[in-house]
């Protein structure tokens, strides 16, 4: 069965330090992966998707099929990056496609 | 400004009560979703709907039902609330059926006592 694992519940880094939020998946089909972010007292929103291969707010994520990973990275963390981050996998179920989310990582960027 | 509006931000109900969580979107989206968000468990899909009067079960539909009588409104119903349904509930609507670019509501924090 498909599964998304985010091993870190909490992650703290200092401002200006690199940050990497880990995401691993298991899925027998062709994976499509996403990162979502929820800032304090704001709505959950899409941050980036692997097929677009773009950098959003300085974040990038590369799909590594060999390691079944989709880690989110930023070279220099900022305090405004503090938020809850969810990794998600789009999978095929019957005739529909459905998202399954990881358990989330709360990132705190310290001054 | 596009909006997904959930009728209540906080709700406290007693065990055994029938509970209605309302969600309205103004984007003319056909696809709507209900998730629950729990610490350590992430988001889990309860139900979704691709059209009026259409509904599909998600990963955790037990104890819940939904109603989609109008395109813009998707209601989540807890037939007989239990304490293990205490959670944050998120509604979302999307132009695409996948829901990957969905707009989420602010959430309803439901406490069942």
Coordinates of C-alpha atoms in Angstrom, one line a residue:
Chain A
X1 CA 0.0 0.0 0.0
X2 CA 1.1 3.6 -0.6
X3 CA 2.6 5.4 2.3
X4 CA 4.4 8.7 3.1
X5 CA 6.8 8.9 6.0
X6 CA 8.2 12.1 7.5
X7 CA 10.5 10.9 10.2
X8 CA 10.9 14.2 12.0
X9 CA 8.0 15.6 14.0
X10 CA 10.0 18.6 15.0
X11 CA 13.0 20.3 13.4
X12 CA 14.8 23.4 14.6
X13 CA 17.5 25.3 12.8
X14 CA 19.1 28.6 13.2
X15 CA 18.5 31.5 10.7
X16 CA 20.9 31.3 7.8
X17 CA 21.5 27.6 8.3
X18 CA 20.6 25.0 5.6
X19 CA 17.5 23.0 6.3
X20 CA 16.3 19.7 5.0
X21 CA 12.9 18.2 5.7
X22 CA 12.8 14.5 5.0
X23 CA 10.1 12.6 3.1
X24 CA 10.1 9.0 2.1
X25 CA 7.4 7.2 0.2
X26 CA 6.3 3.7 -0.8
X27 CA 4.2 3.2 -3.9
X28 CA 4.2 0.6 -6.6
X29 CA 3.1 3.0 -9.3
X30 CA 4.6 6.1 -10.8
X31 CA 4.8 8.6 -8.0
X32 CA 3.7 12.3 -8.0
X33 CA 4.9 14.1 -4.9
X34 CA 4.1 17.4 -3.3
X35 CA 5.0 19.6 -0.4
X36 CA 2.3 21.6 1.4
X37 CA 2.9 24.3 4.1
X38 CA 0.8 25.7 6.8
X39 CA 2.0 28.9 8.5
X40 CA 0.7 29.7 11.9
X41 CA -3.0 30.7 11.8
X42 CA -3.1 30.4 8.0
X43 CA -4.6 27.9 5.6
X44 CA -2.8 24.9 4.3
X45 CA -1.4 25.6 0.8
X46 CA 0.6 23.9 -1.9
X47 CA 4.3 24.8 -1.7
X48 CA 5.7 22.8 -4.7
X49 CA 5.2 19.7 -6.8
X50 CA 8.0 17.6 -8.1
X51 CA 6.9 17.7 -11.8
X52 CA 7.3 21.4 -12.0
X53 CA 10.9 21.2 -10.8
X54 CA 10.8 24.8 -9.6
X55 CA 12.1 26.7 -6.6
X56 CA 9.4 28.3 -4.4
X57 CA 10.4 30.7 -1.6
X58 CA 14.0 29.3 -2.0
X59 CA 12.8 25.7 -1.4
X60 CA 13.5 22.9 -3.8
X61 CA 12.7 19.2 -3.7
X62 CA 14.1 16.5 -5.9
X63 CA 12.4 13.2 -6.5
X64 CA 14.9 10.3 -5.9
X65 CA 13.2 7.1 -7.1
X66 CA 16.2 5.0 -6.1
X67 CA 15.9 6.1 -2.5
X68 CA 12.1 6.7 -2.7
X69 CA 12.6 10.1 -1.2
X70 CA 11.4 13.6 -1.9
X71 CA 13.3 15.8 0.7
X72 CA 12.6 19.5 0.9
X73 CA 15.7 21.7 1.0
X74 CA 16.6 25.3 1.5
X75 CA 20.2 26.5 1.7
X76 CA 19.6 29.4 4.1
X77 CA 16.6 29.2 6.4
X78 CA 14.6 32.3 7.3
X79 CA 12.5 32.9 10.4
X80 CA 9.4 33.3 8.2
X81 CA 9.9 29.7 7.0
X82 CA 8.7 28.5 10.4
X83 CA 5.6 26.4 9.7
X84 CA 4.2 22.9 9.5
X85 CA 5.2 21.1 6.4
X86 CA 3.5 18.1 4.9
X87 CA 4.7 15.8 2.2
X88 CA 2.0 14.2 0.0
X89 CA 1.8 11.4 -2.6
X90 CA -0.8 11.3 -5.4
X91 CA -1.8 7.7 -6.0
X92 CA -4.2 5.8 -8.2
X93 CA -7.1 4.1 -6.4
X94 CA -9.7 2.5 -8.6
X95 CA -10.5 5.1 -11.3
X96 CA -9.6 8.0 -9.1
X97 CA -6.4 9.7 -8.0
X98 CA -6.1 10.6 -4.3
X99 CA -3.6 12.3 -2.1
X100 CA -2.1 10.7 0.9
X101 CA -0.2 12.9 3.4
X102 CA 2.7 12.3 5.7
X103 CA 2.4 13.1 9.4
X104 CA 4.1 16.5 9.0
X105 CA 7.2 18.2 10.3
X106 CA 7.0 21.4 12.4
X107 CA 9.9 23.5 11.4
X108 CA 11.2 26.3 13.7
X109 CA 13.8 28.7 12.5
X110 CA 15.5 30.3 15.4
X111 CA 16.9 33.9 15.3
Chain B
X1 CA -10.2 36.8 -3.1
X2 CA -11.1 33.2 -3.5
X3 CA -12.6 31.6 -0.4
X4 CA -13.4 28.4 1.2
X5 CA -15.4 29.2 4.3
X6 CA -16.1 26.8 7.1
X7 CA -19.0 27.9 9.3
X8 CA -17.4 27.5 12.7
X9 CA -13.8 28.0 13.8
X10 CA -14.4 26.2 17.2
X11 CA -17.1 23.8 18.2
X12 CA -17.8 21.9 21.4
X13 CA -20.3 19.1 21.3
X14 CA -21.4 16.3 23.6
X15 CA -20.9 12.6 23.0
X16 CA -23.8 11.2 21.0
X17 CA -24.9 14.5 19.4
X18 CA -25.4 14.8 15.7
X19 CA -22.9 17.4 14.4
X20 CA -22.9 19.3 11.1
X21 CA -19.8 20.9 9.8
X22 CA -20.5 23.3 6.9
X23 CA -18.2 24.3 4.1
X24 CA -19.0 26.8 1.3
X25 CA -16.8 27.8 -1.6
X26 CA -17.2 30.6 -4.0
X27 CA -15.0 29.5 -6.9
X28 CA -17.5 27.3 -8.7
X29 CA -15.4 24.3 -8.1
X30 CA -16.9 20.9 -8.8
X31 CA -14.6 19.0 -6.5
X32 CA -14.7 19.2 -2.7
X33 CA -13.0 17.3 0.1
X34 CA -13.1 16.8 3.8
X35 CA -10.0 16.0 5.8
X36 CA -9.2 15.6 9.5
X37 CA -5.9 16.8 10.8
X38 CA -4.3 15.2 13.8
X39 CA -0.9 15.7 15.4
X40 CA 1.4 12.8 14.4
X41 CA -1.1 11.5 11.8
X42 CA -1.2 14.4 9.3
X43 CA -4.2 14.9 7.1
X44 CA -6.5 12.0 6.4
X45 CA -9.2 12.1 3.8
X46 CA -12.7 11.4 5.1
X47 CA -15.0 12.0 2.0
X48 CA -14.9 13.8 -1.3
X49 CA -17.3 14.8 -3.9
X50 CA -16.9 15.5 -7.6
X51 CA -20.4 16.8 -8.3
X52 CA -23.7 17.7 -6.7
X53 CA -25.3 14.7 -5.0
X54 CA -22.2 12.7 -5.6
X55 CA -19.9 11.4 -2.8
X56 CA -17.0 9.0 -2.4
X57 CA -15.5 7.5 0.7
X58 CA -11.9 8.5 1.5
X59 CA -9.6 6.7 3.9
X60 CA -11.5 7.1 7.1
X61 CA -15.3 7.4 6.4
X62 CA -16.5 5.4 9.4
X63 CA -18.7 7.5 11.7
X64 CA -19.1 10.2 9.1
X65 CA -21.4 11.1 6.3
X66 CA -21.6 14.0 3.8
X67 CA -24.1 16.0 1.9
X68 CA -23.7 17.9 -1.4
X69 CA -27.0 19.4 -2.3
X70 CA -25.6 22.4 -4.0
X71 CA -22.3 22.9 -5.9
X72 CA -20.9 25.4 -3.5
X73 CA -21.7 23.6 -0.3
X74 CA -20.3 20.4 1.2
X75 CA -21.4 19.3 4.6
X76 CA -19.7 16.8 6.9
X77 CA -22.0 15.0 9.3
X78 CA -21.1 13.2 12.5
X79 CA -24.1 11.0 13.0
X80 CA -23.3 10.3 16.7
X81 CA -20.3 12.2 17.9
X82 CA -17.6 10.4 19.9
X83 CA -14.6 11.6 21.8
X84 CA -12.2 10.0 19.2
X85 CA -13.7 12.4 16.7
X86 CA -12.2 15.4 18.5
X87 CA -10.0 16.9 15.8
X88 CA -9.3 19.7 13.4
X89 CA -11.5 19.3 10.3
X90 CA -10.4 20.9 7.0
X91 CA -12.6 21.4 4.0
X92 CA -11.0 22.0 0.5
X93 CA -12.3 22.7 -3.0
X94 CA -10.4 22.2 -6.2
X95 CA -10.8 22.7 -9.9
X96 CA -8.9 19.4 -10.5
X97 CA -10.3 16.1 -9.3
X98 CA -6.9 15.2 -7.7
X99 CA -7.2 18.0 -5.2
X100 CA -3.5 18.7 -5.5
X101 CA -4.0 22.4 -5.9
X102 CA -7.0 22.7 -3.6
X103 CA -7.9 25.7 -1.7
X104 CA -8.3 24.9 2.0
X105 CA -10.6 26.4 4.6
X106 CA -9.4 27.7 7.9
X107 CA -10.5 24.6 9.7
X108 CA -13.0 23.7 12.4
X109 CA -11.6 22.6 15.7
X110 CA -14.2 20.2 17.1
X111 CA -14.1 19.0 20.6
X112 CA -16.4 16.2 21.7
X113 CA -16.8 15.9 25.4

